[in-house]
mmCIF file of C-alpha atoms in Angstrom:
data_model
loop_
_atom_site.group_PDB
_atom_site.id
_atom_site.type_symbol
_atom_site.label_atom_id
_atom_site.label_comp_id
_atom_site.label_asym_id
_atom_site.label_seq_id
_atom_site.Cartn_x
_atom_site.Cartn_y
_atom_site.Cartn_z
ATOM 1 C CA MET B 1 43.873 98.822 95.968
ATOM 2 C CA THR B 2 47.480 99.400 96.847
ATOM 3 C CA GLY B 3 48.843 102.609 98.396
ATOM 4 C CA MET B 4 50.100 103.840 95.133
ATOM 5 C CA ASP B 5 46.712 103.287 93.409
ATOM 6 C CA ALA B 6 44.935 105.105 96.219
ATOM 7 C CA ARG B 7 47.286 108.133 95.894
ATOM 8 C CA ASP B 8 46.757 108.136 92.144
ATOM 9 C CA THR B 9 42.992 107.995 92.678
ATOM 10 C CA ASP B 10 43.205 110.924 95.096
ATOM 11 C CA LEU B 11 45.306 112.908 92.593
ATOM 12 C CA LYS B 12 42.787 112.181 89.917
ATOM 13 C CA LYS B 13 39.924 113.398 92.104
ATOM 14 C CA GLU B 14 41.897 116.515 92.878
ATOM 15 C CA LEU B 15 42.377 117.155 89.151
ATOM 16 C CA ASP B 16 38.722 116.506 88.402
ATOM 17 C CA ALA B 17 37.740 118.942 91.202
ATOM 18 C CA THR B 18 40.101 121.619 89.905
ATOM 19 C CA LEU B 19 38.748 121.257 86.357
ATOM 20 C CA GLN B 20 35.221 121.427 87.633
ATOM 21 C CA THR B 21 36.000 124.532 89.655
ATOM 22 C CA ARG B 22 37.554 126.075 86.554
ATOM 23 C CA ARG B 23 34.387 125.532 84.603
ATOM 24 C CA GLU B 24 32.371 127.142 87.258
ATOM 25 C CA LEU B 25 34.566 130.123 87.925
ATOM 26 C CA GLY B 26 35.861 130.789 84.375
ATOM 27 C CA GLU B 27 39.061 131.378 82.658
ATOM 28 C CA GLU B 28 40.162 134.338 84.885
ATOM 29 C CA TYR B 29 40.910 131.928 87.815
ATOM 30 C CA GLU B 30 42.561 129.280 85.643
ATOM 31 C CA SER B 31 46.200 130.181 86.581
ATOM 32 C CA ALA B 32 45.290 130.254 90.326
ATOM 33 C CA LEU B 33 43.639 126.879 90.054
ATOM 34 C CA VAL B 34 46.531 125.366 88.090
ATOM 35 C CA ASP B 35 49.016 126.817 90.637
ATOM 36 C CA SER B 36 46.996 125.365 93.502
ATOM 37 C CA PHE B 37 46.877 121.930 91.815
ATOM 38 C CA LEU B 38 50.573 122.030 91.037
ATOM 39 C CA GLU B 39 51.305 122.926 94.722
ATOM 40 C CA LYS B 40 49.349 119.817 95.835
ATOM 41 C CA VAL B 41 51.329 117.655 93.371
ATOM 42 C CA ASP B 42 54.620 119.185 94.648
ATOM 43 C CA GLN B 43 53.634 118.449 98.201
ATOM 44 C CA ARG B 44 52.958 114.845 97.314
ATOM 45 C CA ILE B 45 56.280 114.534 95.518
ATOM 46 C CA ASP B 46 58.100 116.133 98.386
ATOM 47 C CA GLY B 47 56.421 113.786 100.867
ATOM 48 C CA ALA B 48 57.316 110.767 98.816
ATOM 49 C CA VAL B 49 60.973 111.923 98.402
ATOM 50 C CA GLU B 50 61.163 112.708 102.106
ATOM 51 C CA ARG B 51 59.910 109.174 103.056
ATOM 52 C CA ARG B 52 62.448 107.564 100.669
ATOM 53 C CA VAL B 53 65.262 109.716 101.971
ATOM 54 C CA ARG B 54 64.404 108.833 105.620
ATOM 55 C CA ARG B 55 64.183 105.115 104.726
ATOM 56 C CA GLN B 56 67.574 105.132 102.922
ATOM 57 C CA PHE B 57 69.160 107.085 105.810
ATOM 58 C CA ALA B 58 67.751 104.593 108.372
ATOM 59 C CA GLU B 59 69.204 101.727 106.182
ATOM 60 C CA GLN B 60 72.571 103.416 106.006
ATOM 61 C CA GLN B 61 72.560 103.860 109.865
ATOM 62 C CA MET B 62 71.702 100.196 110.289
ATOM 63 C CA THR B 63 74.474 99.176 108.012
ATOM 64 C CA ALA B 64 76.897 101.506 109.750
ATOM 65 C CA ALA B 65 75.826 100.064 113.117
ATOM 66 C CA ARG B 66 76.358 96.551 111.908
ATOM 67 C CA ASP B 67 79.763 97.424 110.436
ATOM 68 C CA SER B 68 80.877 99.162 113.590
ATOM 69 C CA ARG B 69 80.522 96.177 115.849
ATOM 70 C CA SER B 70 83.654 94.705 117.113
ATOM 71 C CA PRO B 71 85.337 92.941 114.244
ATOM 72 C CA ARG B 72 85.598 89.195 114.319
ATOM 73 C CA PRO B 73 89.076 87.778 114.452
ATOM 74 C CA THR B 74 90.543 87.321 111.037
ATOM 75 C CA ASP B 75 91.360 83.737 111.778
ATOM 76 C CA SER B 76 89.835 80.895 113.724
ATOM 77 C CA PHE B 77 91.361 77.997 115.532
ATOM 78 C CA GLY B 78 90.724 75.744 112.628
ATOM 79 C CA GLU B 79 92.587 78.054 110.216
ATOM 80 C CA ARG B 80 95.509 78.230 112.576
ATOM 81 C CA PHE B 81 95.522 74.514 113.167
ATOM 82 C CA GLY B 82 95.217 73.773 109.489
ATOM 83 C CA PHE B 83 98.079 76.101 108.603
ATOM 84 C CA GLY B 84 100.334 74.419 111.249
ATOM 85 C CA ILE B 85 99.463 70.956 109.941
ATOM 86 C CA VAL B 86 100.198 72.009 106.305
ATOM 87 C CA SER B 87 103.521 73.555 107.396
ATOM 88 C CA LEU B 88 104.555 70.340 109.143
ATOM 89 C CA VAL B 89 103.479 68.051 106.318
ATOM 90 C CA LEU B 90 105.364 70.246 103.807
ATOM 91 C CA ALA B 91 108.396 70.491 106.016
ATOM 92 C CA ILE B 92 109.125 66.680 105.523
ATOM 93 C CA PRO B 93 109.618 66.762 101.742
ATOM 94 C CA LEU B 94 111.228 70.190 101.705
ATOM 95 C CA SER B 95 113.783 69.023 104.366
ATOM 96 C CA ALA B 96 114.536 65.913 102.315
ATOM 97 C CA ILE B 97 114.972 67.880 99.048
ATOM 98 C CA GLY B 98 117.105 70.564 100.734
ATOM 99 C CA GLY B 99 119.194 67.921 102.639
ATOM 100 C CA GLY B 100 119.601 65.793 99.510
ATOM 101 C CA VAL B 101 120.656 68.690 97.266
ATOM 102 C CA ALA B 102 122.889 70.711 99.580
ATOM 103 C CA ASN B 103 123.147 68.670 102.814
ATOM 104 C CA LEU B 104 122.891 70.633 105.980
ATOM 105 C CA PRO B 105 122.900 74.165 104.430
ATOM 106 C CA GLY B 106 120.111 73.084 102.092
ATOM 107 C CA MET B 107 118.051 71.805 105.004
ATOM 108 C CA LEU B 108 118.660 75.006 106.942
ATOM 109 C CA VAL B 109 117.426 77.067 103.930
ATOM 110 C CA ALA B 110 114.324 74.867 103.802
ATOM 111 C CA TRP B 111 113.549 75.273 107.478
ATOM 112 C CA ALA B 112 114.224 79.045 107.306
ATOM 113 C CA GLY B 113 111.671 79.339 104.558
ATOM 114 C CA ILE B 114 109.118 77.309 106.608
ATOM 115 C CA VAL B 115 109.753 79.438 109.682
ATOM 116 C CA GLY B 116 109.434 82.625 107.532
ATOM 117 C CA VAL B 117 106.125 81.596 106.140
ATOM 118 C CA ASN B 118 104.784 80.877 109.592
ATOM 119 C CA VAL B 119 106.107 84.162 110.974
ATOM 120 C CA VAL B 120 104.279 86.014 108.188
ATOM 121 C CA GLN B 121 101.084 84.064 108.953
ATOM 122 C CA VAL B 122 101.321 84.952 112.629
ATOM 123 C CA ALA B 123 101.987 88.642 111.834
ATOM 124 C CA ARG B 124 99.015 88.722 109.483
ATOM 125 C CA THR B 125 96.590 87.229 112.042
ATOM 126 C CA ASN B 126 98.053 89.199 115.016
ATOM 127 C CA PRO B 127 98.950 92.613 113.680
ATOM 128 C CA GLY B 128 100.073 94.138 117.044
ATOM 129 C CA LEU B 129 102.262 91.215 117.999
ATOM 130 C CA PHE B 130 105.545 92.444 116.677
ATOM 131 C CA ARG B 131 105.201 96.162 117.412
ATOM 132 C CA ARG B 132 107.865 97.475 119.799
ATOM 133 C CA ARG B 133 106.273 98.448 123.189
ATOM 134 C CA ARG B 134 107.441 101.505 125.015
ATOM 135 C CA ARG B 135 108.046 101.026 128.672
ATOM 136 C CA ALA B 136 106.280 103.998 130.162
ATOM 137 C CA ASP B 137 107.428 103.249 133.720
ATOM 138 C CA ARG B 138 111.159 103.530 132.720
ATOM 139 C CA ASP B 139 110.571 106.791 130.726
ATOM 140 C CA ASP B 140 108.650 108.443 133.530
ATOM 141 C CA ALA B 141 111.044 107.416 136.286
ATOM 142 C CA TRP B 142 113.683 110.066 135.274
ATOM 143 C CA GLU B 143 111.248 112.925 134.972
ATOM 144 C CA ASP B 144 110.505 113.347 138.684
#
Protein backbone atom coordinates (compact mmCIF):
# COMPACT_ATOMS: atom_id res chain seq x y z
CA MET A 1 0.00 0.00 0.00
CA THR A 2 1.49 3.35 -1.00
CA GLY A 3 1.42 6.51 1.11
CA MET A 4 -1.48 7.94 -0.87
CA ASP A 5 -3.53 4.75 -0.48
CA ALA A 6 -2.86 4.75 3.27
CA ARG A 7 -4.07 8.34 3.58
CA ASP A 8 -7.16 7.56 1.52
CA THR A 9 -7.87 4.57 3.77
CA ASP A 10 -7.45 6.72 6.87
CA LEU A 11 -9.79 9.34 5.43
CA LYS A 12 -12.36 6.66 4.60
CA LYS A 13 -12.14 5.35 8.17
CA GLU A 14 -12.68 8.89 9.47
CA LEU A 15 -15.75 9.29 7.26
CA ASP A 16 -17.14 5.92 8.37
CA ALA A 17 -16.59 6.89 12.02
CA THR A 18 -18.32 10.24 11.47
CA LEU A 19 -21.32 8.56 9.81
CA GLN A 20 -21.52 5.97 12.61
CA THR A 21 -21.40 8.75 15.22
CA ARG A 22 -24.16 10.60 13.37
CA ARG A 23 -26.36 7.50 13.47
CA GLU A 24 -25.79 7.14 17.21
CA LEU A 25 -26.23 10.82 18.15
CA GLY A 26 -28.94 11.77 15.69
CA GLU A 27 -29.54 14.59 13.25
CA GLU A 28 -29.12 17.42 15.77
CA TYR A 29 -25.32 16.82 15.82
CA GLU A 30 -25.03 16.39 12.05
CA SER A 31 -23.65 19.88 11.28
CA ALA A 32 -21.06 19.62 14.07
CA LEU A 33 -19.95 16.20 12.82
CA VAL A 34 -19.72 17.41 9.21
CA ASP A 35 -17.73 20.48 10.32
CA SER A 36 -15.37 18.27 12.31
CA PHE A 37 -14.85 15.94 9.35
CA LEU A 38 -14.30 18.86 6.95
CA GLU A 39 -11.77 20.35 9.38
CA LYS A 40 -9.81 17.08 9.29
CA VAL A 41 -9.92 17.09 5.47
CA ASP A 42 -8.74 20.71 5.44
CA GLN A 43 -5.85 19.83 7.75
CA ARG A 44 -4.79 17.02 5.43
CA ILE A 45 -4.99 19.27 2.38
CA ASP A 46 -3.05 22.02 4.16
CA GLY A 47 -0.37 19.52 5.17
CA ALA A 48 -0.05 18.21 1.62
CA VAL A 49 0.14 21.73 0.18
CA GLU A 50 2.70 22.74 2.80
CA ARG A 51 4.90 19.73 1.96
CA ARG A 52 4.72 20.53 -1.74
CA VAL A 53 5.53 24.19 -1.19
CA ARG A 54 8.51 23.30 1.03
CA ARG A 55 9.78 20.82 -1.57
CA GLN A 56 9.43 23.35 -4.42
CA PHE A 57 11.10 26.05 -2.31
CA ALA A 58 13.99 23.70 -1.54
CA GLU A 59 14.33 22.86 -5.24
CA GLN A 60 14.37 26.57 -6.12
CA GLN A 61 17.05 27.20 -3.50
CA MET A 62 19.13 24.34 -4.88
CA THR A 63 18.75 25.71 -8.41
CA ALA A 64 19.68 29.21 -7.25
CA ALA A 65 22.71 27.84 -5.39
CA ARG A 66 23.87 26.00 -8.50
CA ASP A 67 23.36 29.08 -10.67
CA SER A 68 25.17 31.39 -8.25
CA ARG A 69 28.41 29.45 -8.41
CA SER A 70 31.22 31.19 -10.19
CA PRO A 71 30.47 31.15 -13.87
CA ARG A 72 32.62 29.11 -16.14
CA PRO A 73 34.62 31.03 -18.67
CA THR A 74 32.67 31.59 -21.84
CA ASP A 75 35.43 30.10 -23.93
CA SER A 76 38.00 27.41 -23.60
CA PHE A 77 41.51 27.04 -24.92
CA GLY A 78 40.19 24.85 -27.71
CA GLU A 79 37.72 27.50 -28.82
CA ARG A 80 40.37 30.22 -28.85
CA PHE A 81 42.88 27.98 -30.62
CA GLY A 82 40.31 26.91 -33.20
CA PHE A 83 39.27 30.49 -33.87
CA GLY A 84 42.90 31.50 -34.37
CA ILE A 85 43.54 28.61 -36.78
CA VAL A 86 40.40 29.43 -38.79
CA SER A 87 41.43 33.09 -38.95
CA LEU A 88 44.87 32.21 -40.30
CA VAL A 89 43.50 29.69 -42.81
CA LEU A 90 40.95 32.19 -44.11
CA ALA A 91 43.58 34.96 -44.19
CA ILE A 92 45.42 33.27 -47.07
CA PRO A 93 42.60 33.26 -49.66
CA LEU A 94 41.26 36.63 -48.45
CA SER A 95 44.73 38.19 -48.87
CA ALA A 96 45.05 36.67 -52.35
CA ILE A 97 41.62 37.91 -53.42
CA GLY A 98 42.13 41.37 -51.94
CA GLY A 99 45.62 41.68 -53.41
CA GLY A 100 44.53 40.35 -56.78
CA VAL A 101 41.56 42.69 -57.10
CA ALA A 102 42.93 45.91 -55.62
CA ASN A 103 46.64 45.25 -55.03
CA LEU A 104 48.01 46.57 -51.70
CA PRO A 105 44.88 48.52 -50.62
CA GLY A 106 42.73 45.40 -51.18
CA MET A 107 45.11 43.32 -49.12
CA LEU A 108 45.07 45.92 -46.31
CA VAL A 109 41.26 45.90 -46.29
CA ALA A 110 41.23 42.09 -46.07
CA TRP A 111 43.66 42.12 -43.16
CA ALA A 112 41.74 44.93 -41.43
CA GLY A 113 38.64 42.73 -41.62
CA ILE A 114 40.52 39.74 -40.20
CA VAL A 115 41.94 41.84 -37.36
CA GLY A 116 38.49 43.32 -36.70
CA VAL A 117 36.86 39.89 -36.41
CA ASN A 118 39.58 38.75 -34.02
CA VAL A 119 39.23 41.91 -31.89
CA VAL A 120 35.48 41.32 -31.62
CA GLN A 121 36.12 37.71 -30.58
CA VAL A 122 38.59 38.81 -27.90
CA ALA A 123 36.17 41.48 -26.63
CA ARG A 124 33.39 38.89 -26.45
CA THR A 125 35.42 36.39 -24.46
CA ASN A 126 37.12 39.01 -22.22
CA PRO A 127 34.48 41.68 -21.50
CA GLY A 128 36.62 43.82 -19.18
CA LEU A 129 39.70 43.89 -21.40
CA PHE A 130 38.98 47.10 -23.31
CA ARG A 131 37.49 49.15 -20.48
CA ARG A 132 39.42 52.25 -19.55
CA ARG A 133 40.99 51.96 -16.14
CA ARG A 134 41.19 54.94 -13.81
CA ARG A 135 44.44 55.51 -12.11
CA ALA A 136 43.42 56.04 -8.51
CA ASP A 137 46.95 56.86 -7.38
CA ARG A 138 47.19 59.82 -9.79
CA ASP A 139 43.75 61.16 -8.81
CA ASP A 140 44.39 60.90 -5.08
CA ALA A 141 47.86 62.47 -5.21
CA TRP A 142 46.46 66.00 -5.74
CA GLU A 143 43.90 65.80 -2.95
CA ASP A 144 46.35 65.90 -0.01
